[in-house]
Structures are given as C-alpha cells and as structure tokens.
C-alpha cells in the first residue's frame, strides 16, 4: 500500500510503529491459529492474509510488491514453510489481497492502484493450493479486470466460500464500493466487476467459512456484515480489531471461530481476536475454553494490563493525528498535480 508512504505518511508510521494492542491468547491444542510474528526477513509489506484450506494452521501472505511470490507461514512458529513463485502471469504491479476459494484455489488480487484509480485494468491471479508445503513454482491463470464505473484503487478481494464468486472492495476517503465479478472468471476477454453496495474505507476483507458474513477492516476498525443475496445485509457490527500501525490484512481462521489481523512492516504481528459465541460455528474449536471464549479484547479477562490498555488509548490518538497528516498530505499533492 505504497500510496501512504510519502514523507508525511512515513513520519506518521514511525510514530505508530511501537504501538500494538495484544490480542487474546489462542486456545488451539497444537498452538496453531494463535498470535504470531512473521519472521521471514523477505516479508516487509504483508498486504493480504488467508487461512490455508489444505494445511491447518498455515496462512498465505504476500508483499505489496512487483514480484510474483506467495509465502506460507506456519502460525505455530511464524516461520515460512513454503515460498510459491507464480509463472504464467505478467509482472505484478501492486498485489494487495489473497483469498482461498471453495475449489481450493488461491486467488491473488493485483488490484492496488497507487495513482488513485488511473489504470484502465487490474489483474487477478489464480492457482491450486499446493498439496505439499515446500518451495515450488506454480502455474497461475491471469484474469484481466475492469470496473463498470471506471478505474478504482482497491486493497480487498474476497471469494465467496459457497458460490465461488469474486468480490472486490475499493478504497476511497469518502465512500468505497463493493464490486461483484461475473459468476465465473474468464481468461479470455475482460472480467467486468459491477458495484453492488457502498462500503467504508477498506484495506482488506474476508468471508466467513459458512459464507453468511463478510468482514471488512480499515485502519481504525473492522466490522462484520451479514451477507444476504449478494449484498451487505445490515450496517455491520464492530469486532474489536487490534490497534496496528499499518492495518493491512484480515481473515477468518479456517474453523470460523476467530479473526486474524495482520499489518505491514518487518517482523509484523498477526493478532487473533475471538468471535462472540453467536457468530461461531455450532461446534467449538478443540481445546477452547468457555471462560476465555467470552473475554473481550482489552477487558480484564483478556489478560491485558493497565499499561497495555493505556498504550491502546495513546495509540488511537496518535493514529488519528497520523491519518489526518496522511490525508492532508495526499490532498496537497493532488492540488499540485
């Protein structure tokens, strides 16, 4: 998400880099799907996150970059267990999002537009999730994408877990749009995405495993929306996203019991946030604890200290100032064009 990294954005991010609200402790018996730190020094701009369907506890991510590389991270250790090099595609411009579809394929959204919506098309890449976790080359399909109402900057791509339809959420200072792709993507011709709803400022999103809810996150917060007839079914419910300096990624755990939130930066952290009981699948994840399941982030039961809660309050204030600097700087740059 290089559009934030001007002089004002860089200064703001320096202020934010040390502030992170710890999430609740995870409860998986084998240590999977809990808070972890991405240790790979190559991953400095993790811009998307998706839970593996084939390999429990593994999360796929990628840099915001022009290299066709996808990384599999083991949440038990934070170590990279697979590096995938895509072939059959052109040079990526701005990869921003990743999702796993119901067919077991991995979808990568090369959908960022650092020129604020001037590229006449963007791309989606797709390849089967590897059966083995190792460094390997994968053959990917490339889909050309256009928006029916003109170019957009976007950072969120979501594949519905039942229908397989691909959705993109555009990013805008005022009101972004939720765009639906065709029923099936085609490698021949252009895939036109049409606006179906309005969304707030979005940096990533994901469907719940059952397809009944859509998570959308931004820099300040995240909400879950009911999903009905291919649109947002309500005004959304806040899910208590952690404070992260450059909040760029979000997904559900494979079992749908919790959310995982990531950010850009070297050795960036991924934080687990428990979902309320009403939003969970009927059967809890193995090893879950009823007392901890009900804990709210930042509460006494979540294990955070008064100092950590104080850091969070300070962080929110700093984030507000930093965002104002960034947005103001962008507007000044536009006037100077």
XYZ file of C-alpha atoms in Angstrom:
337
model
C 0.000 0.000 0.000
C 2.626 2.474 -1.143
C 0.144 5.327 -1.528
C 0.553 6.118 2.197
C 4.320 6.170 2.176
C 5.012 9.759 1.305
C 7.050 11.965 3.620
C 4.077 12.666 5.892
C 2.977 9.024 5.847
C 6.449 7.784 6.720
C 6.680 10.163 9.672
C 3.272 9.064 10.899
C 4.147 5.392 10.653
C 7.321 5.908 12.671
C 5.163 7.255 15.486
C 2.827 4.270 15.207
C 5.366 1.503 14.833
C 5.750 0.763 18.525
C 2.051 0.665 19.416
C 0.219 -2.656 19.177
C -2.606 -3.906 21.336
C -2.009 -7.546 22.265
C -4.854 -9.876 21.297
C -6.397 -12.666 23.349
C -4.438 -15.862 23.870
C -5.339 -18.576 21.363
C -6.609 -21.923 22.549
C -5.738 -24.441 19.812
C -4.205 -27.517 21.407
C -1.279 -27.626 18.978
C -0.601 -23.886 19.171
C -1.958 -23.159 15.685
C -4.109 -20.139 14.783
C -2.834 -18.011 17.648
C -0.999 -14.681 17.688
C 2.278 -14.957 15.786
C 5.071 -12.873 14.314
C 6.071 -13.232 10.672
C 9.789 -13.950 10.957
C 10.808 -14.102 7.290
C 13.008 -11.027 6.588
C 11.766 -11.000 2.987
C 8.236 -10.186 4.134
C 8.230 -6.489 4.934
C 4.871 -5.409 3.452
C 2.404 -8.199 4.235
C -0.695 -6.891 2.491
C -3.045 -9.885 2.475
C -3.811 -12.895 4.640
C -5.739 -16.115 4.004
C -6.082 -19.311 6.026
C -4.962 -22.405 4.137
C -7.671 -24.967 3.372
C -5.233 -27.831 2.852
C -2.763 -27.185 5.674
C -4.267 -26.411 9.112
C -2.578 -23.542 10.909
C -0.842 -22.193 7.789
C -1.585 -18.704 6.445
C -0.805 -17.422 2.960
C 0.509 -13.898 2.556
C 2.481 -11.746 0.107
C 4.281 -8.459 -0.065
C 2.854 -5.311 -1.596
C 5.347 -5.639 -4.429
C 6.060 -6.447 -8.066
C 7.442 -9.969 -7.512
C 5.128 -12.969 -8.105
C 5.848 -14.559 -4.711
C 3.405 -16.049 -2.200
C 4.503 -17.188 1.260
C 3.020 -19.871 3.501
C 3.524 -19.066 7.204
C 3.072 -21.601 9.998
C 1.144 -19.837 12.759
C 2.693 -22.159 15.361
C 6.172 -20.754 14.759
C 5.874 -17.718 12.474
C 8.297 -19.411 10.089
C 7.872 -19.597 6.317
C 7.139 -23.204 5.304
C 6.581 -22.615 1.573
C 7.526 -19.982 -0.991
C 5.460 -20.139 -4.172
C 6.645 -18.484 -7.364
C 3.830 -17.849 -9.825
C 4.516 -18.449 -13.505
C 2.222 -17.821 -16.449
C 1.483 -14.259 -15.301
C 2.965 -10.883 -16.129
C 4.904 -8.707 -13.704
C 2.585 -7.773 -10.818
C 2.082 -4.073 -10.167
C 0.531 -3.847 -6.713
C -0.576 -7.107 -5.079
C -2.905 -6.256 -2.207
C -5.126 -9.226 -1.331
C -5.347 -13.011 -1.182
C -8.196 -15.475 -0.673
C -8.829 -19.220 -0.937
C -11.932 -20.258 -2.880
C -14.286 -23.217 -2.394
C -12.482 -25.011 -5.216
C -9.274 -24.979 -3.167
C -7.657 -22.446 -5.479
C -5.709 -19.464 -4.194
C -6.779 -16.098 -5.647
C -4.374 -13.147 -5.548
C -5.588 -9.611 -6.182
C -3.140 -7.408 -8.088
C -5.704 -4.665 -7.613
C -3.903 -1.769 -5.945
C -3.628 1.475 -7.882
C -1.156 3.875 -6.353
C -2.199 6.503 -8.881
C -5.627 6.618 -7.208
C -7.613 4.927 -9.938
C -5.927 5.658 -13.253
C -5.026 2.169 -14.504
C -7.601 1.010 -17.018
C -7.396 -2.572 -15.760
C -6.021 -4.668 -12.911
C -5.427 -8.405 -12.532
C -6.418 -11.442 -10.504
C -4.136 -14.487 -10.386
C -5.388 -17.975 -9.528
C -3.723 -21.335 -8.920
C -4.490 -24.556 -6.977
C -3.319 -24.589 -3.387
C -0.270 -26.891 -3.275
C -0.718 -30.272 -1.605
C 2.816 -30.154 -0.238
C 4.415 -27.334 1.723
C 7.736 -26.640 0.027
C 9.367 -24.043 -2.167
C 7.961 -24.520 -5.663
C 6.798 -22.890 -8.871
C 3.050 -22.854 -9.538
C 1.286 -22.214 -12.829
C -1.303 -19.470 -12.405
C -4.145 -18.181 -14.543
C -4.317 -14.441 -15.085
C -7.623 -12.579 -15.356
C -7.987 -9.029 -16.672
C -10.378 -6.969 -14.534
C -12.181 -3.689 -15.177
C -14.806 -1.849 -13.148
C -18.093 -0.949 -14.834
C -17.911 2.612 -13.472
C -14.250 3.284 -14.183
C -10.838 2.668 -12.551
C -10.607 2.242 -8.798
C -7.931 1.766 -6.157
C -8.629 -1.377 -4.126
C -6.972 -3.481 -1.442
C -9.596 -6.137 -0.611
C -10.503 -9.220 -2.647
C -12.903 -11.844 -1.265
C -14.009 -15.172 -2.770
C -17.373 -16.430 -1.521
C -16.899 -19.890 0.043
C -20.115 -21.301 -1.430
C -20.661 -19.667 -4.826
C -17.013 -19.006 -5.740
C -17.916 -15.520 -6.958
C -15.122 -12.972 -6.524
C -15.753 -9.580 -4.915
C -13.515 -6.521 -4.650
C -13.875 -3.610 -2.225
C -12.482 -0.326 -3.491
C -10.695 2.130 -1.216
C -11.840 5.723 -1.012
C -11.562 8.553 1.505
C -15.312 9.073 1.312
C -17.345 6.028 0.203
C -15.809 2.972 -1.387
C -17.691 0.394 -3.407
C -18.251 -3.339 -3.172
C -17.911 -4.861 -6.636
C -19.110 -8.274 -7.809
C -17.322 -10.123 -10.567
C -19.011 -12.329 -13.132
C -20.327 -15.693 -11.977
C -17.174 -17.297 -13.353
C -13.932 -15.539 -14.226
C -12.652 -15.939 -17.773
C -9.105 -15.775 -19.107
C -10.444 -14.692 -22.495
C -11.527 -11.070 -22.598
C -12.094 -8.713 -19.707
C -13.955 -9.524 -16.497
C -16.211 -6.596 -15.628
C -16.880 -6.012 -11.918
C -20.093 -4.139 -11.085
C -20.859 -2.089 -7.984
C -23.412 -3.763 -5.703
C -23.041 -1.799 -2.461
C -21.259 1.018 -0.618
C -18.500 0.289 1.889
C -16.311 2.381 4.217
C -12.528 2.807 3.841
C -11.350 -0.800 3.397
C -7.828 -2.262 3.490
C -8.845 -5.954 3.485
C -11.802 -8.275 3.818
C -12.851 -11.908 4.011
C -15.964 -14.069 4.007
C -16.706 -16.295 6.984
C -16.237 -20.015 6.190
C -20.005 -20.539 6.083
C -20.473 -17.576 3.733
C -23.022 -15.871 5.985
C -20.845 -12.912 6.999
C -18.378 -10.533 5.393
C -15.524 -8.999 7.375
C -14.207 -5.610 6.243
C -11.325 -3.867 8.010
C -9.809 -0.420 7.720
C -7.097 1.467 9.600
C -9.334 2.333 12.552
C -11.681 -0.608 12.944
C -13.267 -3.711 11.477
C -16.874 -4.802 11.081
C -18.715 -7.997 10.305
C -21.702 -7.649 7.992
C -24.497 -10.116 7.403
C -24.335 -11.376 3.818
C -27.653 -11.687 2.005
C -28.436 -12.111 -1.690
C -25.029 -10.919 -2.816
C -25.091 -7.691 -0.786
C -24.466 -6.401 2.709
C -27.408 -7.450 4.852
C -27.012 -4.912 7.674
C -24.961 -1.941 8.889
C -22.256 -4.146 10.367
C -21.106 -4.992 13.878
C -17.724 -3.900 15.246
C -15.471 -6.840 16.105
C -12.806 -5.158 18.230
C -9.896 -5.150 15.804
C -6.462 -4.661 17.416
C -4.586 -1.424 17.036
C -1.860 -1.923 14.409
C 0.382 0.710 12.844
C -0.498 -0.081 9.236
C -3.514 -2.362 9.360
C -3.427 -4.142 6.016
C -4.849 -7.655 6.313
C -7.629 -9.706 7.894
C -9.129 -13.175 7.585
C -11.042 -15.841 9.484
C -9.479 -18.921 10.982
C -10.378 -21.974 8.925
C -12.947 -23.104 11.506
C -14.504 -19.630 11.699
C -14.066 -19.345 15.474
C -11.845 -16.256 15.375
C -10.424 -13.478 13.224
C -6.757 -12.940 12.356
C -5.496 -9.387 11.795
C -2.127 -8.522 10.224
C -0.105 -5.442 9.340
C 2.782 -4.323 7.171
C 6.344 -3.945 8.398
C 9.366 -6.114 9.123
C 8.578 -8.889 11.632
C 4.960 -7.775 11.691
C 2.480 -9.370 14.054
C -0.714 -11.263 13.328
C -3.271 -10.985 16.124
C -6.136 -13.371 16.881
C -9.481 -11.919 18.006
C -12.174 -14.253 19.316
C -15.635 -14.006 17.803
C -18.730 -13.788 20.009
C -20.455 -17.106 20.642
C -23.356 -16.141 18.367
C -21.014 -15.750 15.395
C -19.191 -19.049 15.856
C -19.887 -22.389 14.235
C -22.094 -24.704 16.299
C -19.095 -26.822 17.293
C -16.219 -25.070 19.052
C -12.613 -25.496 18.102
C -10.792 -28.279 20.004
C -9.323 -27.161 23.301
C -11.424 -23.995 23.571
C -12.083 -22.549 26.999
C -15.579 -21.180 27.756
C -14.184 -18.650 30.233
C -11.661 -17.304 27.736
C -14.020 -17.564 24.779
C -16.261 -14.913 26.326
C -13.442 -12.463 27.063
C -13.475 -9.193 25.227
C -10.378 -7.593 23.859
C -8.869 -5.053 26.263
C -11.035 -6.325 29.162
C -9.788 -7.698 32.447
C -10.383 -11.260 31.200
C -8.342 -10.804 28.052
C -5.082 -10.673 30.001
C -4.121 -7.124 29.020
C -2.527 -4.970 31.684
C -3.491 -1.385 32.554
C -0.280 -0.260 30.851
C -1.263 -2.080 27.650
C -4.743 -0.566 27.741
C -3.144 2.841 28.241
C -0.922 2.217 25.219
C -4.025 1.470 23.212
C -5.648 4.784 24.164
C -2.485 6.684 23.273
C -2.264 4.709 20.052
C -5.768 5.700 18.971
C -4.941 9.370 19.479
C -1.661 9.035 17.574
C -3.398 7.159 14.767
C -5.971 9.930 14.418
C -3.244 12.560 14.137
C -1.210 10.416 11.733
C -4.167 9.742 9.478
C -5.019 13.440 9.351
C -1.420 14.162 8.304
C -1.515 11.488 5.614
C -4.868 12.501 4.130
C -3.947 16.180 4.261
C -0.663 15.454 2.509
C -2.394 13.486 -0.232
C -4.824 16.318 -0.871
C -1.996 18.836 -1.125
C -0.202 16.576 -3.614
C -3.326 16.346 -5.727
C -3.671 20.103 -5.835
C -0.091 20.364 -7.000
C -0.605 17.955 -9.930
